[in-house]
Tab-separated table of C-alpha atoms in Angstrom:
chain	number	residue	atom	x	y	z
A	353	LYS	CA	34.320	11.543	25.195
A	354	PRO	CA	37.252	11.308	22.755
A	355	GLY	CA	36.127	10.607	19.214
A	356	GLU	CA	32.482	11.378	19.938
A	357	ARG	CA	30.756	13.841	17.635
A	358	LYS	CA	29.503	16.985	19.280
A	359	ARG	CA	25.789	17.474	19.071
A	360	LYS	CA	24.649	20.780	17.707
A	361	TYR	CA	21.947	22.370	19.800
A	362	VAL	CA	18.826	23.173	17.819
A	363	GLU	CA	16.204	25.308	19.518
A	364	LYS	CA	12.667	23.963	19.158
A	365	GLU	CA	9.276	24.971	20.439
A	366	ARG	CA	7.725	22.843	23.185
A	367	LYS	CA	4.000	22.851	23.811
A	368	SER	CA	2.680	22.530	27.339
A	369	GLN	CA	0.586	19.482	28.149
A	370	THR	CA	-1.208	17.948	31.095
A	371	PRO	CA	0.786	15.766	33.518
A	372	LEU	CA	-1.303	12.696	32.673
A	373	LEU	CA	-0.707	13.118	28.934
A	374	ALA	CA	3.010	13.667	29.523
A	375	LEU	CA	3.210	10.478	31.597
A	376	LEU	CA	1.279	8.542	28.953
A	377	LYS	CA	3.669	9.727	26.237
A	378	LYS	CA	6.621	8.781	28.421
A	379	GLU	CA	5.138	5.326	28.955
A	380	SER	CA	4.504	4.765	25.239
A	381	ALA	CA	7.937	6.096	24.224
A	382	ARG	CA	9.640	3.346	26.220
A	383	TYR	CA	7.930	0.624	24.199
A	384	LEU	CA	8.313	2.387	20.850
A	385	LYS	CA	12.073	2.740	21.331
A	386	LYS	CA	12.596	-0.849	22.515
A	387	PRO	CA	11.168	-3.334	19.949
A	388	LEU	CA	12.315	-6.405	21.910
A	389	VAL	CA	10.560	-5.157	25.033
A	390	THR	CA	7.453	-4.403	23.010
A	391	LEU	CA	7.292	-7.843	21.398
A	392	ASN	CA	7.632	-9.576	24.757
A	393	CYS	CA	4.967	-7.412	26.405
A	394	ILE	CA	2.250	-7.225	23.739
A	395	LEU	CA	2.031	-10.768	22.418
A	396	GLY	CA	-1.718	-10.687	23.042
A	397	THR	CA	-2.167	-7.619	20.833
A	398	VAL	CA	-0.300	-9.354	18.019
A	399	LEU	CA	-2.594	-12.373	18.382
A	400	PHE	CA	-5.687	-10.132	18.399
A	401	VAL	CA	-4.590	-8.759	15.021
A	402	ALA	CA	-3.593	-12.155	13.610
A	403	PHE	CA	-6.679	-14.065	14.774
A	404	PRO	CA	-9.203	-12.382	12.401
A	405	ILE	CA	-6.741	-12.683	9.503
A	406	VAL	CA	-6.373	-16.425	10.120
A	407	ALA	CA	-10.176	-16.716	10.333
A	408	LEU	CA	-10.557	-15.040	6.935
A	409	PHE	CA	-8.155	-17.533	5.372
A	410	ASN	CA	-10.158	-20.426	6.833
A	411	LYS	CA	-13.621	-19.492	5.622
A	412	GLU	CA	-14.795	-23.086	5.316
A	413	LEU	CA	-14.035	-23.883	8.949
A	414	VAL	CA	-15.591	-20.616	10.095
A	415	SER	CA	-18.719	-21.345	8.021
A	416	GLN	CA	-19.074	-24.779	9.619
A	417	ILE	CA	-18.762	-23.272	13.101
A	418	ALA	CA	-21.279	-20.560	12.227
A	419	LEU	CA	-23.833	-23.242	11.270
A	420	ILE	CA	-23.801	-24.732	14.792
A	421	PRO	CA	-27.244	-23.959	16.249
A	422	ASP	CA	-26.062	-23.495	19.856
A	423	LYS	CA	-24.699	-19.948	19.595
A	424	GLY	CA	-24.395	-19.711	23.360
A	425	GLU	CA	-21.762	-22.435	23.449
A	426	ILE	CA	-19.822	-20.710	20.677
A	427	ALA	CA	-20.008	-17.365	22.491
A	428	VAL	CA	-18.651	-18.827	25.751
A	429	ILE	CA	-15.807	-20.692	24.025
A	430	LEU	CA	-14.904	-17.585	22.014
A	431	THR	CA	-14.958	-15.437	25.156
A	432	VAL	CA	-12.624	-17.754	27.068
A	433	LEU	CA	-10.259	-17.962	24.108
A	434	LEU	CA	-10.095	-14.168	23.791
A	435	CYS	CA	-9.554	-13.805	27.540
A	436	PHE	CA	-6.664	-16.254	27.292
A	437	ILE	CA	-5.133	-14.156	24.502
A	438	SER	CA	-5.654	-10.946	26.504
A	439	SER	CA	-3.757	-12.397	29.472
A	440	SER	CA	-0.675	-12.812	27.237
A	441	ASN	CA	-0.080	-9.060	27.471
A	442	ILE	CA	2.162	-8.444	30.479
A	443	ILE	CA	2.569	-4.669	30.247
A	444	THR	CA	1.665	-3.750	33.825
A	445	SER	CA	3.395	-6.856	35.183
A	446	SER	CA	6.722	-5.257	34.299
A	447	SER	CA	5.941	-1.526	33.993
A	448	VAL	CA	7.347	-0.603	37.431
A	449	SER	CA	10.395	-2.835	36.979
A	450	LEU	CA	11.189	-1.188	33.644
A	451	GLU	CA	11.706	2.134	35.421
A	452	GLY	CA	14.853	0.557	36.871
A	453	GLU	CA	17.198	2.754	38.866
A	454	ASN	CA	15.655	5.828	37.231
A	455	LEU	CA	12.501	5.338	39.268
A	456	TRP	CA	13.477	8.298	41.453
A	457	ILE	CA	13.033	10.599	38.433
A	458	LEU	CA	9.443	9.458	37.991
A	459	LYS	CA	8.755	9.787	41.724
A	460	SER	CA	10.189	13.323	41.774
A	461	MET	CA	7.663	14.569	39.212
A	462	PRO	CA	4.897	16.878	40.500
A	463	VAL	CA	2.188	14.213	40.192
A	464	SER	CA	0.739	11.831	42.753
A	465	SER	CA	1.738	8.169	42.918
A	466	TRP	CA	-1.857	7.205	42.204
A	467	LYS	CA	-1.784	9.120	38.897
A	468	ILE	CA	1.448	7.397	37.920
A	469	LEU	CA	-0.038	3.966	38.592
A	470	SER	CA	-3.266	4.977	36.825
A	471	VAL	CA	-1.369	5.954	33.681
A	472	LYS	CA	0.415	2.591	33.634
A	473	THR	CA	-2.967	0.875	33.890
A	474	VAL	CA	-4.515	3.069	31.183
A	475	PHE	CA	-1.617	2.346	28.829
A	476	HIS	CA	-2.181	-1.400	29.293
A	477	LEU	CA	-5.895	-0.948	28.545
A	478	LEU	CA	-5.225	1.097	25.404
A	479	ILE	CA	-2.756	-1.418	23.982
A	480	THR	CA	-4.837	-4.468	24.918
A	481	GLY	CA	-8.447	-3.317	25.188
A	482	ILE	CA	-8.910	-1.622	21.809
A	483	PRO	CA	-7.562	-4.582	19.734
A	484	ALA	CA	-9.580	-6.943	21.962
A	485	ILE	CA	-12.849	-5.092	21.285
A	486	LEU	CA	-12.208	-4.913	17.536
A	487	CYS	CA	-11.244	-8.597	17.355
A	488	THR	CA	-14.271	-9.678	19.422
A	489	THR	CA	-16.665	-7.632	17.299
A	490	PHE	CA	-15.255	-8.992	14.058
A	491	LEU	CA	-15.377	-12.629	15.180
A	492	CYS	CA	-18.892	-12.330	16.608
A	493	VAL	CA	-20.123	-10.982	13.272
A	494	LEU	CA	-18.211	-13.639	11.366
A	495	LEU	CA	-19.673	-16.431	13.518
A	496	LYS	CA	-23.194	-14.927	13.343
A	497	ILE	CA	-23.588	-14.596	17.115
A	498	ASN	CA	-26.634	-12.556	18.121
A	499	VAL	CA	-26.338	-9.027	19.492
A	500	THR	CA	-27.019	-9.888	23.148
A	501	LEU	CA	-24.378	-12.604	23.336
A	502	SER	CA	-21.943	-10.467	21.345
A	503	LEU	CA	-22.274	-7.589	23.816
A	504	LEU	CA	-21.845	-9.952	26.764
A	505	CYS	CA	-18.811	-11.473	25.103
A	506	MET	CA	-17.236	-8.039	24.577
A	507	ALA	CA	-18.083	-6.947	28.134
A	508	THR	CA	-16.493	-10.079	29.601
A	509	VAL	CA	-13.291	-9.617	27.599
A	510	CYS	CA	-13.117	-5.921	28.550
A	511	VAL	CA	-13.608	-6.545	32.276
A	512	PHE	CA	-11.113	-9.404	32.149
A	513	THR	CA	-8.573	-7.057	30.524
A	514	VAL	CA	-9.089	-4.491	33.280
A	515	LEU	CA	-8.589	-7.190	35.915
A	516	CYS	CA	-5.363	-8.372	34.260
A	517	ALA	CA	-4.083	-4.771	34.115
A	518	VAL	CA	-4.608	-4.000	37.811
A	519	LEU	CA	-3.599	-7.505	38.905
A	520	GLY	CA	-0.350	-7.248	36.929
A	521	LEU	CA	0.457	-3.934	38.589
A	522	PHE	CA	-0.335	-5.455	41.989
A	523	ILE	CA	2.110	-8.310	41.356
A	524	ASN	CA	4.835	-5.989	40.031
A	525	LEU	CA	4.604	-3.727	43.085
A	526	LYS	CA	4.968	-6.777	45.300
A	527	LEU	CA	7.858	-8.240	43.274
A	528	PRO	CA	9.725	-5.381	41.559
A	529	ASN	CA	13.048	-5.880	39.810
A	530	LEU	CA	14.728	-2.487	39.608
A	531	HIS	CA	18.335	-3.689	39.283
A	532	TRP	CA	18.795	-5.036	35.773
A	533	THR	CA	21.397	-4.572	33.045
A	534	ASN	CA	19.019	-5.104	30.120
A	535	GLU	CA	15.352	-4.124	29.871
A	536	VAL	CA	14.496	-7.440	28.231
A	537	VAL	CA	15.670	-9.182	31.419
A	538	ALA	CA	13.125	-7.164	33.414
A	539	VAL	CA	10.396	-8.564	31.154
A	540	LYS	CA	11.404	-12.102	30.162
A	541	GLN	CA	13.278	-13.172	33.294
A	542	SER	CA	11.104	-11.391	35.825
A	543	LEU	CA	9.070	-13.358	38.367
A	544	SER	CA	6.340	-10.714	38.331
A	545	SER	CA	5.900	-11.022	34.540
A	546	LEU	CA	5.692	-14.802	34.811
A	547	LEU	CA	3.181	-14.667	37.658
A	548	GLY	CA	1.140	-12.012	35.862
A	549	MET	CA	0.776	-14.189	32.789
A	550	PHE	CA	0.053	-17.347	34.810
A	551	ALA	CA	-2.534	-15.468	36.861
A	552	GLY	CA	-4.377	-14.489	33.679
A	553	TRP	CA	-4.191	-18.033	32.353
A	554	GLY	CA	-5.425	-19.346	35.690
A	555	ILE	CA	-8.473	-17.059	35.643
A	556	SER	CA	-9.178	-18.161	32.060
A	557	ALA	CA	-8.989	-21.787	33.219
A	558	LEU	CA	-11.487	-21.004	35.989
A	559	LEU	CA	-13.854	-19.581	33.384
A	560	VAL	CA	-13.619	-22.861	31.465
A	561	GLY	CA	-14.125	-24.935	34.602
A	562	GLY	CA	-17.089	-22.828	35.643
A	563	HIS	CA	-18.712	-23.370	32.292
A	564	PHE	CA	-18.357	-27.150	32.599
A	565	LEU	CA	-19.904	-27.045	36.087
A	566	LEU	CA	-22.681	-24.521	35.477
A	567	GLY	CA	-23.223	-24.778	31.737
A	568	LYS	CA	-25.927	-27.430	32.177
A	569	TYR	CA	-27.919	-25.270	34.569
A	570	LEU	CA	-27.428	-21.769	33.175
A	571	PRO	CA	-27.922	-20.303	29.700
A	572	ALA	CA	-24.873	-18.760	28.073
A	573	TRP	CA	-26.029	-15.189	28.726
A	574	GLY	CA	-26.532	-16.023	32.415
A	575	TYR	CA	-23.104	-17.577	32.780
A	576	LEU	CA	-21.409	-14.662	31.015
A	577	GLY	CA	-23.305	-12.265	33.267
A	578	ILE	CA	-21.981	-14.063	36.357
A	579	CYS	CA	-18.459	-13.945	34.897
A	580	ILE	CA	-18.746	-10.191	34.326
A	581	ALA	CA	-19.922	-9.657	37.919
A	582	LEU	CA	-17.128	-11.758	39.485
A	583	LEU	CA	-14.409	-10.261	37.274
A	584	SER	CA	-15.679	-6.762	38.087
A	585	VAL	CA	-15.473	-7.473	41.825
A	586	GLY	CA	-11.894	-8.700	41.402
A	587	ALA	CA	-10.924	-5.620	39.377
A	588	ILE	CA	-12.505	-3.254	41.941
A	589	VAL	CA	-10.743	-4.963	44.853
A	590	CYS	CA	-7.361	-4.723	43.091
A	591	GLY	CA	-8.049	-1.106	42.121
A	592	VAL	CA	-8.878	-0.127	45.704
A	593	TRP	CA	-5.718	-1.883	46.932
A	594	LEU	CA	-3.610	-0.011	44.364
A	595	LYS	CA	-5.048	3.345	45.422
A	596	LYS	CA	-4.475	2.737	49.131
A	597	ARG	CA	-1.652	0.286	49.758
A	598	GLY	CA	-0.179	0.208	46.252
A	599	THR	CA	0.686	3.909	46.253
A	600	GLN	CA	2.453	3.511	49.607
A	601	ILE	CA	4.552	0.613	48.302
A	602	PHE	CA	5.416	2.618	45.175
A	603	GLU	CA	6.595	5.586	47.255
A	604	GLU	CA	8.769	3.298	49.393
A	605	LEU	CA	10.578	1.712	46.421
């Protein structure tokens, strides 16, 4: 174009890498290059980092909570709160939409559709799961929750994160938005992103309601165990759907 500076070609070495690693780097590069997209997609990760810092600056309140004898009640409330924060990450709920009209490039790569969808799920788990585990561990230690309840709390948050990841991808495949002029529109003004977040909040609300109904009859470790089992079933069902029907929908886009 007139007035545009010519780019000087510089030869560089390129190392070969596995298709999965290449796809993961491609997925992460999109978010690193677009700060506005990143901030709208990883609100939960930001809260996972901020939550322990806020707790450290409110040591008196944390000490009072830690003195409560019913650690089971604290563990359940903490678990639901962390699940609610985890559902604020809407990475997979917009990951297919963010491909936009360049989706054909991704589909033309010599990898299966299932691997492409798996990488999008793994990226969500890396961005959300690792901060969630670290935050849960820190808060459980700070609140002096015993080891058994702490492990159940972490397991529940992890399984919930997996469910949100596959559920978000399910919703985005059903309601993709590939025709946008700005990537932020595909995230903030997308029906799939909104439904993905509301779905996570709805599941968190069910966890609260279940505790009110069953809390009188079950100990905290029993209730958390039931939550882990039900969330695992939901994640497996969504995962099986993605592998069978989800890949077909992706190939037809």
